[in-house]
CSV table of C-alpha atoms in Angstrom, one decimal:
chain,number,residue,atom,x,y,z
A,1,SER,CA,4.2,0.8,0.6
A,2,GLN,CA,1.1,3.0,1.0
A,3,LYS,CA,0.3,5.0,-2.1
A,4,ILE,CA,-2.2,7.4,-3.6
A,5,GLU,CA,-2.2,7.4,-7.4
A,6,GLN,CA,-3.7,10.0,-9.7
A,7,ASN,CA,-3.2,10.0,-13.4
A,8,SER,CA,-0.1,12.1,-14.0
A,9,GLU,CA,-1.0,12.7,-17.6
A,10,ALA,CA,-3.2,15.7,-18.4
A,11,LEU,CA,-6.9,15.0,-19.2
A,12,ASN,CA,-8.4,16.9,-22.2
A,13,ILE,CA,-12.2,17.0,-22.3
A,14,GLN,CA,-14.5,18.8,-24.7
A,15,GLU,CA,-16.6,21.6,-23.2
A,16,GLY,CA,-20.0,20.4,-22.2
A,17,LYS,CA,-18.9,16.8,-21.6
A,18,THR,CA,-18.4,15.0,-18.3
A,19,ALA,CA,-14.9,15.0,-17.0
A,20,THR,CA,-14.0,12.0,-14.8
A,21,LEU,CA,-10.8,11.9,-12.7
A,22,THR,CA,-9.6,8.9,-10.9
A,23,CYS,CA,-7.9,8.4,-7.5
A,24,ASN,CA,-6.6,5.0,-6.6
A,25,TYR,CA,-5.0,4.0,-3.3
A,26,THR,CA,-3.3,1.0,-1.9
A,27,ASN,CA,-2.7,-0.3,1.6
A,28,TYR,CA,-5.2,2.1,3.1
A,29,SER,CA,-8.7,1.8,4.5
A,30,PRO,CA,-9.4,5.6,4.6
A,31,ALA,CA,-11.8,7.1,7.0
A,32,TYR,CA,-12.6,9.7,4.4
A,33,LEU,CA,-11.4,11.2,1.2
A,34,GLN,CA,-11.3,14.8,-0.1
A,35,TRP,CA,-10.9,16.5,-3.4
A,36,TYR,CA,-9.2,19.9,-3.9
A,37,ARG,CA,-8.9,22.2,-6.9
A,38,GLN,CA,-5.6,24.0,-7.6
A,39,ASP,CA,-5.0,26.7,-10.2
A,40,PRO,CA,-1.4,27.4,-11.4
A,41,GLY,CA,0.7,29.1,-8.7
A,42,ARG,CA,-2.3,29.3,-6.3
A,43,GLY,CA,-3.2,27.4,-3.1
A,44,PRO,CA,-5.5,24.3,-3.3
A,45,VAL,CA,-9.2,25.0,-2.7
A,46,PHE,CA,-11.4,22.4,-0.9
A,47,LEU,CA,-14.2,21.0,-3.0
A,48,LEU,CA,-15.8,17.9,-1.4
A,49,LEU,CA,-15.3,15.4,1.3
A,50,ILE,CA,-16.7,11.8,1.3
A,51,ARG,CA,-16.7,9.4,4.2
A,52,GLU,CA,-16.1,5.7,4.2
A,53,ASN,CA,-19.8,4.9,4.8
A,54,GLU,CA,-20.9,7.1,1.8
A,55,LYS,CA,-21.0,5.9,-1.7
A,56,GLU,CA,-21.6,9.2,-3.4
A,57,LYS,CA,-21.6,12.9,-2.7
A,58,ARG,CA,-22.8,15.8,-4.9
A,59,LYS,CA,-22.3,19.5,-5.0
A,60,GLU,CA,-23.8,21.4,-8.0
A,61,ARG,CA,-22.0,20.0,-11.1
A,62,LEU,CA,-19.6,18.0,-9.0
A,63,LYS,CA,-20.0,14.3,-8.0
A,64,VAL,CA,-17.6,12.1,-6.0
A,65,THR,CA,-17.9,8.4,-5.6
A,66,PHE,CA,-16.0,6.2,-3.1
A,67,ASP,CA,-15.6,2.5,-3.7
A,68,THR,CA,-13.8,0.9,-0.7
A,69,THR,CA,-13.7,-2.5,-2.4
A,70,LEU,CA,-11.9,-1.2,-5.5
A,71,LYS,CA,-9.9,1.3,-3.4
A,72,GLN,CA,-10.9,4.0,-5.7
A,73,SER,CA,-12.6,7.4,-5.8
A,74,LEU,CA,-14.0,9.0,-9.0
A,75,PHE,CA,-14.5,12.8,-9.3
A,76,HIS,CA,-16.9,13.9,-12.0
A,77,ILE,CA,-17.6,17.3,-13.4
A,78,THR,CA,-20.7,17.4,-15.5
A,79,ALA,CA,-21.4,20.0,-18.2
A,80,SER,CA,-17.7,20.9,-18.1
A,81,GLN,CA,-16.6,24.5,-18.8
A,82,PRO,CA,-13.2,26.0,-19.8
A,83,ALA,CA,-13.2,27.6,-16.3
A,84,ASP,CA,-13.0,24.1,-14.8
A,85,SER,CA,-9.5,23.7,-16.2
A,86,ALA,CA,-7.2,23.2,-13.2
A,87,THR,CA,-5.3,20.6,-11.3
A,88,TYR,CA,-7.4,18.4,-9.1
A,89,LEU,CA,-5.9,16.8,-6.0
A,90,CYS,CA,-7.2,13.8,-4.2
A,91,ALA,CA,-6.4,13.6,-0.5
A,92,LEU,CA,-7.2,10.8,2.0
A,93,VAL,CA,-7.2,10.4,5.8
A,94,PRO,CA,-6.2,6.9,6.8
A,95,ASN,CA,-8.0,7.1,10.2
A,96,ARG,CA,-9.9,9.9,11.9
A,97,ASP,CA,-6.9,11.0,14.0
A,98,ASP,CA,-4.4,10.7,11.1
A,99,LYS,CA,-2.9,13.4,9.0
A,100,ILE,CA,-4.2,14.1,5.5
A,101,ILE,CA,-2.2,12.7,2.7
A,102,PHE,CA,-2.3,14.3,-0.8
A,103,GLY,CA,-2.0,12.7,-4.2
A,104,LYS,CA,0.1,14.6,-6.8
A,105,GLY,CA,-2.9,15.7,-8.8
A,106,THR,CA,-4.3,15.4,-12.3
A,107,ARG,CA,-4.3,18.4,-14.7
A,108,LEU,CA,-7.7,18.9,-16.4
A,109,HIS,CA,-8.1,20.9,-19.6
A,110,ILE,CA,-11.6,21.7,-20.8
A,111,LEU,CA,-11.4,22.5,-24.5
A,112,PRO,CA,-13.8,25.1,-25.9
W,1,GLU,CA,-14.0,37.1,4.4
W,2,ALA,CA,-12.5,33.9,5.8
W,3,GLN,CA,-8.9,33.6,4.6
W,4,VAL,CA,-5.4,32.5,5.1
W,5,THR,CA,-2.9,35.3,4.2
W,6,GLN,CA,0.7,34.6,3.3
W,7,ASN,CA,3.4,37.2,2.7
W,8,PRO,CA,5.3,37.8,0.6
W,9,ARG,CA,3.9,36.3,-2.6
W,10,TYR,CA,7.3,36.2,-4.3
W,11,LEU,CA,10.7,36.2,-2.7
W,12,ILE,CA,14.2,36.0,-4.2
W,13,THR,CA,17.1,35.7,-1.8
W,14,VAL,CA,20.7,34.4,-1.5
W,15,THR,CA,22.1,31.4,0.2
W,16,GLY,CA,22.5,31.9,4.0
W,17,LYS,CA,20.4,35.0,4.4
W,18,LYS,CA,17.7,34.4,7.0
W,19,LEU,CA,14.1,35.0,5.9
W,20,THR,CA,10.6,34.7,7.4
W,21,VAL,CA,7.4,34.0,5.5
W,22,THR,CA,4.4,35.1,7.4
W,23,CYS,CA,1.0,33.4,7.7
W,24,SER,CA,-2.2,34.6,9.3
W,25,GLN,CA,-5.7,33.2,9.5
W,26,ASN,CA,-8.9,34.9,10.6
W,27,MET,CA,-11.1,31.9,11.2
W,28,ASN,CA,-10.0,31.1,14.8
W,29,HIS,CA,-8.6,27.7,13.6
W,30,GLU,CA,-6.6,25.7,16.1
W,31,TYR,CA,-4.6,23.8,13.4
W,32,MET,CA,-2.1,25.4,11.1
W,33,SER,CA,0.5,23.9,8.8
W,34,TRP,CA,3.2,24.6,6.2
W,35,TYR,CA,3.6,22.7,3.0
W,36,ARG,CA,6.1,22.9,0.1
W,37,GLN,CA,5.1,21.9,-3.4
W,38,ASP,CA,7.7,20.8,-6.0
W,39,PRO,CA,7.1,19.5,-9.5
W,40,GLY,CA,6.6,15.8,-9.5
W,41,LEU,CA,6.6,15.6,-5.7
W,42,GLY,CA,3.3,17.1,-4.8
W,43,LEU,CA,2.5,18.7,-1.5
W,44,ARG,CA,4.9,17.8,1.4
W,45,GLN,CA,4.2,18.9,4.9
W,46,ILE,CA,7.0,20.8,6.7
W,47,TYR,CA,5.7,21.6,10.1
W,48,TYR,CA,2.3,21.8,11.8
W,49,SER,CA,0.7,23.2,14.9
W,50,MET,CA,-2.4,22.0,16.7
W,51,ASN,CA,-2.5,24.8,19.2
W,52,VAL,CA,-0.7,27.9,20.5
W,53,GLU,CA,2.9,27.0,21.6
W,54,VAL,CA,2.5,23.4,20.2
W,55,THR,CA,4.4,22.6,17.0
W,56,ASP,CA,5.5,19.3,15.4
W,57,LYS,CA,7.6,18.2,12.5
W,58,GLY,CA,6.0,17.1,9.3
W,59,ASP,CA,7.6,15.1,6.6
W,60,VAL,CA,10.4,17.5,5.5
W,61,PRO,CA,11.3,19.7,8.5
W,62,GLU,CA,15.1,20.0,7.9
W,63,GLY,CA,16.2,23.6,7.4
W,64,TYR,CA,13.0,25.2,8.7
W,65,LYS,CA,11.7,26.6,11.9
W,66,VAL,CA,8.2,27.7,13.0
W,67,SER,CA,6.6,29.3,16.0
W,68,ARG,CA,3.0,29.7,17.2
W,69,LYS,CA,2.9,32.4,19.8
W,70,GLU,CA,-0.6,33.5,18.8
W,71,LYS,CA,-3.5,31.5,17.5
W,72,ARG,CA,-3.8,33.4,14.2
W,73,ASN,CA,-0.1,33.5,13.2
W,74,PHE,CA,2.3,30.8,12.1
W,75,PRO,CA,5.5,32.1,10.5
W,76,LEU,CA,7.9,29.9,8.7
W,77,ILE,CA,11.6,30.7,9.3
W,78,LEU,CA,14.5,29.7,7.1
W,79,GLU,CA,17.6,30.5,9.2
W,80,SER,CA,20.1,29.7,6.5
W,81,PRO,CA,18.3,29.2,3.2
W,82,SER,CA,19.9,26.9,0.6
W,83,PRO,CA,19.1,26.5,-3.2
W,84,ASN,CA,17.3,23.2,-2.5
W,85,GLN,CA,14.7,25.2,-0.5
W,86,THR,CA,13.6,26.9,-3.7
W,87,SER,CA,10.0,25.9,-3.9
W,88,LEU,CA,6.3,27.0,-3.7
W,89,TYR,CA,5.2,27.3,-0.1
W,90,PHE,CA,1.7,27.1,1.2
W,91,CYS,CA,0.3,27.8,4.7
W,92,ALA,CA,-2.9,26.1,5.6
W,93,SER,CA,-5.4,26.0,8.5
W,94,SER,CA,-8.3,23.8,9.5
W,95,PHE,CA,-11.1,23.8,12.0
W,96,SER,CA,-10.4,20.1,12.8
W,97,ALA,CA,-7.9,19.4,15.5
W,98,GLN,CA,-5.9,17.0,13.4
W,99,GLY,CA,-6.0,19.3,10.4
W,100,ASN,CA,-7.4,16.5,8.3
W,101,GLU,CA,-10.7,18.0,7.2
W,102,LYS,CA,-11.2,20.9,4.8
W,103,LEU,CA,-7.9,22.6,4.8
W,104,PHE,CA,-7.9,26.3,3.9
W,105,PHE,CA,-4.8,27.3,2.0
W,106,GLY,CA,-3.0,30.6,1.5
W,107,SER,CA,-2.2,31.9,-2.0
W,108,GLY,CA,1.4,30.7,-1.8
W,109,THR,CA,4.9,32.1,-1.6
W,110,GLN,CA,7.2,31.4,-4.5
W,111,LEU,CA,10.7,31.3,-3.0
W,112,SER,CA,13.9,31.3,-5.0
W,113,VAL,CA,17.3,30.8,-3.2
W,114,LEU,CA,20.3,31.8,-5.4
C-alpha cells in the first residue's frame, strides 16, 4: 500500500544545533513534496515546497532535500531555537492533478 | 491580512443536535476543504470544493454535509452529530485548482459531542 512515514517519536534537539526530520514514502513517485509546521491545537502552516526535479530548497534557516531514489525528504532547521518546537508535517502530491496526502507528523522539541 | 477564519473555536454539543461550523477565506481561492485531525490518525479530508456549487467527498465524508454557495464561504454541517465525530476540525483553502499546493489552514474548531 502507499504510505508516508514520519518518525512518530518526538525528536529532542539542543538549542543551536541542527534539527533534521525525515519523511519516507513508498509506492509513490511524487510530483512534489511540502512541509508544514503545526503548533498544538492550531492549523498547519505551509513552510516549503520542493518539486521532483529539485534536489534542495532553502528558506532562511530551513532546508529541504528531496531524494527520489531513496524515496525520502529531509527537513533541516539550522541554529535551532526553542520557538522552533512544534509538530512538522510532510505532505506529498503523487501527480500534479492529485490531492495532497499528509504524513502524521513528527514532534520536535528544542531544549534550551 | 490573508487568512482562513473558522468559527467557533470550541464547541460542545450533545448527540443529535444539528450544528454548523463556518469557514471563510479572503484570498479569492477557488479551492476549499475540510479536514479532521485525530490522535494517531493525522489529517483526514472530509469534503472539498474546487469552485462555487461544486463539492466532492474526501476520505471520511460520512455524517457530514457541506455547501459552497459563495466563493469565500464553505460551512461544514453535522446534521446529527455523534460522539465519534469528536475531533479537531480544520478548514483550508488554496490558490491551486486541485488544492495541492500551499494550503492555508484556519485555526481549528475543537468539537466535543457528548
